[in-house]
PDB file of C-alpha atoms in Angstrom:
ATOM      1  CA  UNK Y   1       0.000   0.000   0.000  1.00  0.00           C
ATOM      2  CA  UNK Y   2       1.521   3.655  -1.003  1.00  0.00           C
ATOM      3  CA  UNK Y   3       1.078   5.689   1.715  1.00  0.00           C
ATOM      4  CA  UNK Y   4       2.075   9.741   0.775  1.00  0.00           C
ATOM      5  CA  UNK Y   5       3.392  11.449   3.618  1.00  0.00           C
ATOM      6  CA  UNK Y   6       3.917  15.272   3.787  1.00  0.00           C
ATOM      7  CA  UNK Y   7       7.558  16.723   4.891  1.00  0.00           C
ATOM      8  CA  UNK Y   8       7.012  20.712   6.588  1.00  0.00           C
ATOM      9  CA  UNK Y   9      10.269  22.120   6.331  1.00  0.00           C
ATOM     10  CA  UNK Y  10       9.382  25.483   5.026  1.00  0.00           C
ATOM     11  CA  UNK Y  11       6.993  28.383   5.899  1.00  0.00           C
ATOM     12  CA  UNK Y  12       6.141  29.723   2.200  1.00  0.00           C
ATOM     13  CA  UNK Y  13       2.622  29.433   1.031  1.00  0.00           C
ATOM     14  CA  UNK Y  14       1.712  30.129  -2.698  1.00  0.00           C
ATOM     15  CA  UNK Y  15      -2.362  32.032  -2.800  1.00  0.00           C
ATOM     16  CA  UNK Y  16      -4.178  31.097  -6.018  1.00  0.00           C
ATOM     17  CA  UNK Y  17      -7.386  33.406  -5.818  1.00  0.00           C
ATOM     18  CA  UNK Y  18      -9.446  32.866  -9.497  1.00  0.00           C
ATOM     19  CA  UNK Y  19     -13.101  32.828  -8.326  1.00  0.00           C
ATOM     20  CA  UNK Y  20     -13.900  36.232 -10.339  1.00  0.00           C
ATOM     21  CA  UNK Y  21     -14.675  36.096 -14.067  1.00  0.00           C
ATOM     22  CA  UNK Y  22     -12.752  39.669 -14.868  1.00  0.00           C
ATOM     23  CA  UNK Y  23      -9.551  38.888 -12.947  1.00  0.00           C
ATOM     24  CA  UNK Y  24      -7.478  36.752 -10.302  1.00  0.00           C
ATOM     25  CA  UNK Y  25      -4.552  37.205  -8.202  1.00  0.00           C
ATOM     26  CA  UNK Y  26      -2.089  34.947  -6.945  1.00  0.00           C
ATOM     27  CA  UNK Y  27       0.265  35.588  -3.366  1.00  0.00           C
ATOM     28  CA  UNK Y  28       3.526  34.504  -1.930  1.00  0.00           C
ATOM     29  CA  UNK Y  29       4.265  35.015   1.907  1.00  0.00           C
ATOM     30  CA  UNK Y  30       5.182  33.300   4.939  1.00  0.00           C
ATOM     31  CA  UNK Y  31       3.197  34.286   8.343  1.00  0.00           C
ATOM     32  CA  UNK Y  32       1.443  37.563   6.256  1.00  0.00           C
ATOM     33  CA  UNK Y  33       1.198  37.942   2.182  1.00  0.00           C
ATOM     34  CA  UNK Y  34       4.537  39.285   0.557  1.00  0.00           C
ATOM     35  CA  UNK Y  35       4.222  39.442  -2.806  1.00  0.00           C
ATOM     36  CA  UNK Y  36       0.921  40.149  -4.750  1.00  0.00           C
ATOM     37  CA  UNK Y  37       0.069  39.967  -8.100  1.00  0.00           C
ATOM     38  CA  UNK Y  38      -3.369  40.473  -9.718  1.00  0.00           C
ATOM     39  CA  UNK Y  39      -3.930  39.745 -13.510  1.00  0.00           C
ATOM     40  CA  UNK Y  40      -6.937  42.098 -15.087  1.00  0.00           C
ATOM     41  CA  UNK Y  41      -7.475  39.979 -18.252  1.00  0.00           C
ATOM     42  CA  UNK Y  42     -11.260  38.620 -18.247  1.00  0.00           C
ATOM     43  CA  UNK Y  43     -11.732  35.210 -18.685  1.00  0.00           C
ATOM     44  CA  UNK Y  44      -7.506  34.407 -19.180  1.00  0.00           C
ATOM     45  CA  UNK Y  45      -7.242  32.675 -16.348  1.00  0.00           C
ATOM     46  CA  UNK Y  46      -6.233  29.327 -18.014  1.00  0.00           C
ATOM     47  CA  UNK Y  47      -3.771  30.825 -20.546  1.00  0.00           C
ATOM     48  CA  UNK Y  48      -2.125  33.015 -17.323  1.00  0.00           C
ATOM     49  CA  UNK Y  49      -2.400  31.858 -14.529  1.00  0.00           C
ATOM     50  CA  UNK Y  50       0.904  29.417 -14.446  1.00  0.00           C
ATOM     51  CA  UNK Y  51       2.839  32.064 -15.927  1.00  0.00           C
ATOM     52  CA  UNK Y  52       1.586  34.466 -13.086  1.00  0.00           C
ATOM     53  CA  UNK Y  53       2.882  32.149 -10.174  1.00  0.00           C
ATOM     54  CA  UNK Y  54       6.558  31.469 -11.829  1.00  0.00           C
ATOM     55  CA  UNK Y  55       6.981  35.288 -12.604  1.00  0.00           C
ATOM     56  CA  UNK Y  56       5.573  36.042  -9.193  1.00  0.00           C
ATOM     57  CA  UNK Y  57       8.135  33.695  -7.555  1.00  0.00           C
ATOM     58  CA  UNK Y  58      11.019  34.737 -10.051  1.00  0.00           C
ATOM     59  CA  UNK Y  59      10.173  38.375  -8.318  1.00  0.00           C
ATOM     60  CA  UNK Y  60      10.437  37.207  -5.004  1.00  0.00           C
ATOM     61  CA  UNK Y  61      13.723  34.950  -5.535  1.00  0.00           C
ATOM     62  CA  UNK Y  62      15.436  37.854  -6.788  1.00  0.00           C
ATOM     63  CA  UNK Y  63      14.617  39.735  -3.512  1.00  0.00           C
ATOM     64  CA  UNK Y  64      14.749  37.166  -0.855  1.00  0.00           C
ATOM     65  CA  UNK Y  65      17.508  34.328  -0.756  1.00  0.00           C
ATOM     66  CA  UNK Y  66      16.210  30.611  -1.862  1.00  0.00           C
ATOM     67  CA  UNK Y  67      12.556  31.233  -2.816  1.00  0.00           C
ATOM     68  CA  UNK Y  68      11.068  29.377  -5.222  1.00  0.00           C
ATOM     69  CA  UNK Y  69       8.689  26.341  -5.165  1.00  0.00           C
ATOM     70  CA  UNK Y  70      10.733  23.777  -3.434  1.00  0.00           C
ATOM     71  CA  UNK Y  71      10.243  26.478  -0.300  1.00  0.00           C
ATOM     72  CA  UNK Y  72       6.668  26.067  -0.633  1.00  0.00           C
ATOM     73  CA  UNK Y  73       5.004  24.263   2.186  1.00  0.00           C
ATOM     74  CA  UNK Y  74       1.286  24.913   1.381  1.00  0.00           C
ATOM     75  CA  UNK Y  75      -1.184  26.069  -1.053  1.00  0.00           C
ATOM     76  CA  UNK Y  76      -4.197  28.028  -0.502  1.00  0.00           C
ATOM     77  CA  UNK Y  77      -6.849  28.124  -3.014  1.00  0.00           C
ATOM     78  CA  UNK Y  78     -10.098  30.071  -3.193  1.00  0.00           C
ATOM     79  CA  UNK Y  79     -12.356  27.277  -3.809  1.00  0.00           C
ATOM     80  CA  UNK Y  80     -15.733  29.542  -4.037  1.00  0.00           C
ATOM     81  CA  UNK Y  81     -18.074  30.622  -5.061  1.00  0.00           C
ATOM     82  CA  UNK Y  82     -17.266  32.094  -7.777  1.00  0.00           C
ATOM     83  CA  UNK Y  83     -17.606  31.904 -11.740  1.00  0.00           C
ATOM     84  CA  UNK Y  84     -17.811  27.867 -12.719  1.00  0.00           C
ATOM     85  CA  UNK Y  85     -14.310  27.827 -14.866  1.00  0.00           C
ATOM     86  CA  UNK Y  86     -12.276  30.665 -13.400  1.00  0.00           C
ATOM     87  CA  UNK Y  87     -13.020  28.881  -9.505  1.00  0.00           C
ATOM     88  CA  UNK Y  88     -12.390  25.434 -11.601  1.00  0.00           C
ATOM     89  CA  UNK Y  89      -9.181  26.432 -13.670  1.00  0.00           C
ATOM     90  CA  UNK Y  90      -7.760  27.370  -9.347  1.00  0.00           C
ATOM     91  CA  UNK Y  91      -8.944  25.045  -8.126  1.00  0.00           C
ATOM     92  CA  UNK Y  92      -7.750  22.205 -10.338  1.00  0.00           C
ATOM     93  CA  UNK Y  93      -4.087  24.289 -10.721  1.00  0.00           C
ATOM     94  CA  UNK Y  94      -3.974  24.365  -6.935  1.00  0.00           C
ATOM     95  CA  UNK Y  95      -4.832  20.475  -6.536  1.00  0.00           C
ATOM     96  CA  UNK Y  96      -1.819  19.688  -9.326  1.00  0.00           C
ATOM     97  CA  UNK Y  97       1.111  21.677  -7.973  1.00  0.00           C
ATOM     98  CA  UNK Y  98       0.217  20.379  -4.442  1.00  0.00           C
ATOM     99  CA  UNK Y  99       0.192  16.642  -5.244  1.00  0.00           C
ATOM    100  CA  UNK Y 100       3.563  17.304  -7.596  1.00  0.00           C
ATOM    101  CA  UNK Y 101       5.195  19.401  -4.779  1.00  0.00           C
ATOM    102  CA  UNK Y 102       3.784  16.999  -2.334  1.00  0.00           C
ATOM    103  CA  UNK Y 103       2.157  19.709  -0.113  1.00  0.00           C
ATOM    104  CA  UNK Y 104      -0.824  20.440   1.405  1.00  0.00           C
ATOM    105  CA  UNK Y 105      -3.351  22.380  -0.498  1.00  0.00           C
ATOM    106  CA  UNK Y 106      -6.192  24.341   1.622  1.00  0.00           C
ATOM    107  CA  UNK Y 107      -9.313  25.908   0.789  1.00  0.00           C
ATOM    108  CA  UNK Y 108     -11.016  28.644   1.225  1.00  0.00           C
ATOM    109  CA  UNK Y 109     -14.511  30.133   0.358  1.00  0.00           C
ATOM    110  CA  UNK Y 110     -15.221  33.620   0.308  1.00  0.00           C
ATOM    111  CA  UNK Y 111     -17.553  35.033   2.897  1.00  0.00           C
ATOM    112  CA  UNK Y 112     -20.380  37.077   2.223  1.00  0.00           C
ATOM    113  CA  UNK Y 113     -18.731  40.468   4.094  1.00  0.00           C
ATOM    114  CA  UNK Y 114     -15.756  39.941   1.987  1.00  0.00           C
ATOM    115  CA  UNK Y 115     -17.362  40.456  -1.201  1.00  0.00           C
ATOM    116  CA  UNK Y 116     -17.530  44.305  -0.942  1.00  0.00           C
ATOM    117  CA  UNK Y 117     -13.536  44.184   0.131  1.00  0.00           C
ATOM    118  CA  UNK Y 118     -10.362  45.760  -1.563  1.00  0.00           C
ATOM    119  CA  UNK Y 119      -8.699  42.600  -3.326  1.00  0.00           C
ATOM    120  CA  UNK Y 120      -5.743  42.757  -1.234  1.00  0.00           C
ATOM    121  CA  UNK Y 121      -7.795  43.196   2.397  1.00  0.00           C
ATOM    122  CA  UNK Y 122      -9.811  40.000   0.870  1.00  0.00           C
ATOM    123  CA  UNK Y 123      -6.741  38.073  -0.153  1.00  0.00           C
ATOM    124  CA  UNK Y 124      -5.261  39.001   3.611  1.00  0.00           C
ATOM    125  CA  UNK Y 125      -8.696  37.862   5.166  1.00  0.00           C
ATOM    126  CA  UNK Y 126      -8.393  34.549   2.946  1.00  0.00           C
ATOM    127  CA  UNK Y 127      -4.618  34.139   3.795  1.00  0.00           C
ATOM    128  CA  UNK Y 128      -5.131  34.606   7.455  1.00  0.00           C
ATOM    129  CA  UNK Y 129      -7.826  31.876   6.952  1.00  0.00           C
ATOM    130  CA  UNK Y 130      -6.041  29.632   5.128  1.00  0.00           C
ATOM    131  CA  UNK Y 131      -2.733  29.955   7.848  1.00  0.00           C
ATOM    132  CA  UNK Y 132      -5.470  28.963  10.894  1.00  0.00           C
ATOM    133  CA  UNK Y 133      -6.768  26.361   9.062  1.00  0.00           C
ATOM    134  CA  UNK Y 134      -3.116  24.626   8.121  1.00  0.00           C
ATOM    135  CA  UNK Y 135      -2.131  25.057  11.782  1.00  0.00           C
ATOM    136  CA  UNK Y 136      -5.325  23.327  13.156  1.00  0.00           C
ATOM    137  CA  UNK Y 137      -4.845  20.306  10.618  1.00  0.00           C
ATOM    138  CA  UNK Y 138      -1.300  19.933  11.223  1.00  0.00           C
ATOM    139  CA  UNK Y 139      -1.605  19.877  15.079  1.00  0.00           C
ATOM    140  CA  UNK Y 140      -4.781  16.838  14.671  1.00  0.00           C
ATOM    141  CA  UNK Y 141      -2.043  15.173  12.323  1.00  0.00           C
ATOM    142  CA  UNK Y 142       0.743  15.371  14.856  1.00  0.00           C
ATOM    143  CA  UNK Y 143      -0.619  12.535  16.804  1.00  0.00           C
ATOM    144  CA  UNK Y 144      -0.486   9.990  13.555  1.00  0.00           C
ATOM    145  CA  UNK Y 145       2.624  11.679  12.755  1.00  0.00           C
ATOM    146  CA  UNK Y 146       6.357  10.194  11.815  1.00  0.00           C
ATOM    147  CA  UNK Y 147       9.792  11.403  12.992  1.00  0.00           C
ATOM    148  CA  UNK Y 148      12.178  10.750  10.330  1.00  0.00           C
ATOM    149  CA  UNK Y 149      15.683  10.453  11.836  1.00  0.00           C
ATOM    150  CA  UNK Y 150      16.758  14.232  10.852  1.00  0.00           C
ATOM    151  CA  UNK Y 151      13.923  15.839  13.027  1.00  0.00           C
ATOM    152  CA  UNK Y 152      11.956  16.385  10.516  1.00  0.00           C
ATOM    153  CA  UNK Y 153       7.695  15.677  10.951  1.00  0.00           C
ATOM    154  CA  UNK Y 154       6.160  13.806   8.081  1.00  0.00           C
ATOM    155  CA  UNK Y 155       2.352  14.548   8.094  1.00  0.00           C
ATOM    156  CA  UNK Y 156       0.188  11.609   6.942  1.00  0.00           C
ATOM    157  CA  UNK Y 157      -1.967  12.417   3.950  1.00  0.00           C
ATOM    158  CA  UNK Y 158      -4.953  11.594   5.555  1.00  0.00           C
ATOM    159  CA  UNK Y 159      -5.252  15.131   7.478  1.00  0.00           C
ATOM    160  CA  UNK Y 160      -5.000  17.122   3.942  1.00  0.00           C
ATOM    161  CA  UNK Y 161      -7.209  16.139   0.684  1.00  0.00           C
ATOM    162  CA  UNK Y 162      -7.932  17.801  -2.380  1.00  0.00           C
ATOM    163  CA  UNK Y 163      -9.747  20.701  -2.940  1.00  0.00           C
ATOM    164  CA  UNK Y 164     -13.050  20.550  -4.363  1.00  0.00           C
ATOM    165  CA  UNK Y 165     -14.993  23.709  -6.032  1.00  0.00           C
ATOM    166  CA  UNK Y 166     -18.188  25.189  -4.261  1.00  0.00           C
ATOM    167  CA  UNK Y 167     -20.734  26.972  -6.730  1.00  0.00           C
ATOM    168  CA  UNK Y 168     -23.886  28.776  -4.874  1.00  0.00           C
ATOM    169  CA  UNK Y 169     -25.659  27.927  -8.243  1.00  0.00           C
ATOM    170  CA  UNK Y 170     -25.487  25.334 -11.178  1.00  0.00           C
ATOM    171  CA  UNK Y 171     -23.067  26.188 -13.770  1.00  0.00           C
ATOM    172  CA  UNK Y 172     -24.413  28.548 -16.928  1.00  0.00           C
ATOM    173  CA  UNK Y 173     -22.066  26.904 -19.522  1.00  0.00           C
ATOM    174  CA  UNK Y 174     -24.749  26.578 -22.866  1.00  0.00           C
ATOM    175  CA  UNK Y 175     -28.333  27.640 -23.032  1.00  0.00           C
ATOM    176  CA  UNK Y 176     -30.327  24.691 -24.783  1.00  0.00           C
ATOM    177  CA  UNK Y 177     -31.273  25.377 -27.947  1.00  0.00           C
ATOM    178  CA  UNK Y 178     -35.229  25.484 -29.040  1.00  0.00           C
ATOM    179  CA  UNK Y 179     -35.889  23.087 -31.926  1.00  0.00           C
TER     180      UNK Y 179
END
């Protein structure tokens, strides 16, 4: 039986934020957000988002020493609600680098009072979310944790999963025809 076990070493956390149609932002940070960058291209999300996190982290690396996405010890995703394809194309983007970095990935929906926010108060409110969350599930996994012989705590799996999408409403995609 393969059994995937999570290694915390670092304190960087990647932000993937796509639940509007008209834009989406993406943050790096350890404890509070560092780096912030929000894309206004409508409906791009799929053909920019990628490029968004590896010139966001480029940035970073060339201000802080050893950034870059082996520092990465979470991601947090806005998982809804939101537009059906721009929470999706996150969501799904969020899900992948996780399971390749092996890293948790946490989500987060958006709360009513944070609609009428500033994006960067909501991405803080989201981030701060996000950071309490990871702490709570990584103290419950402590107690079916592993010591590997350097010190380091491998988290079992079982405490994190994939993040699913939440839509308030069924998806819009085509409008049937009339015959």
């Amino acid at each position: 039986e393969l059994i995937r076990v999570f290694v915390i070493t670092n304190t960087m956390y990647l932000l993937i934020a796509t639940e509007n149609t008209t834009h989406f932002s993406v943050a790096l940070g350890e404890d509070k957000i560092q780096s912030v960058k929000t894309v206004k291209r409508a409906f791009k999300h799929a053909e920019f988002l990628l490029r968004t996190i590896d010139g966001l982290i480029k940035n970073l690396k060339s201000k802080i020493k050893n950034v870059g996405t082996d520092r990465l010890s979470a991601i947090f995703v806005v998982n809804g609600p939101g537009g059906f394809s721009a929470t999706r194309i996150g969501v799904a983007t969020a899900n992948a680098m996780a399971y390749a970095l092996n890293i948790p990935v946490i989500g987060v929906k958006i709360e009513e009072e944070w609609k009428g926010l500033s994006e960067k108060k909501k991405l803080e409110r989201v981030w701060e979310r996000a950071v309490g969350e990871l702490k709570v599930k990584m103290e419950k996994s402590l107690n079916q944790s592993l010591r590997s012989d350097s010190g380091q705590v491998k988290v079992n799996e079982e405490s994190f999963s994939f993040v699913t999408p939440y839509y308030n409403a069924e998806p819009h995609i085509t409008v049937k025809k009339e015959s």
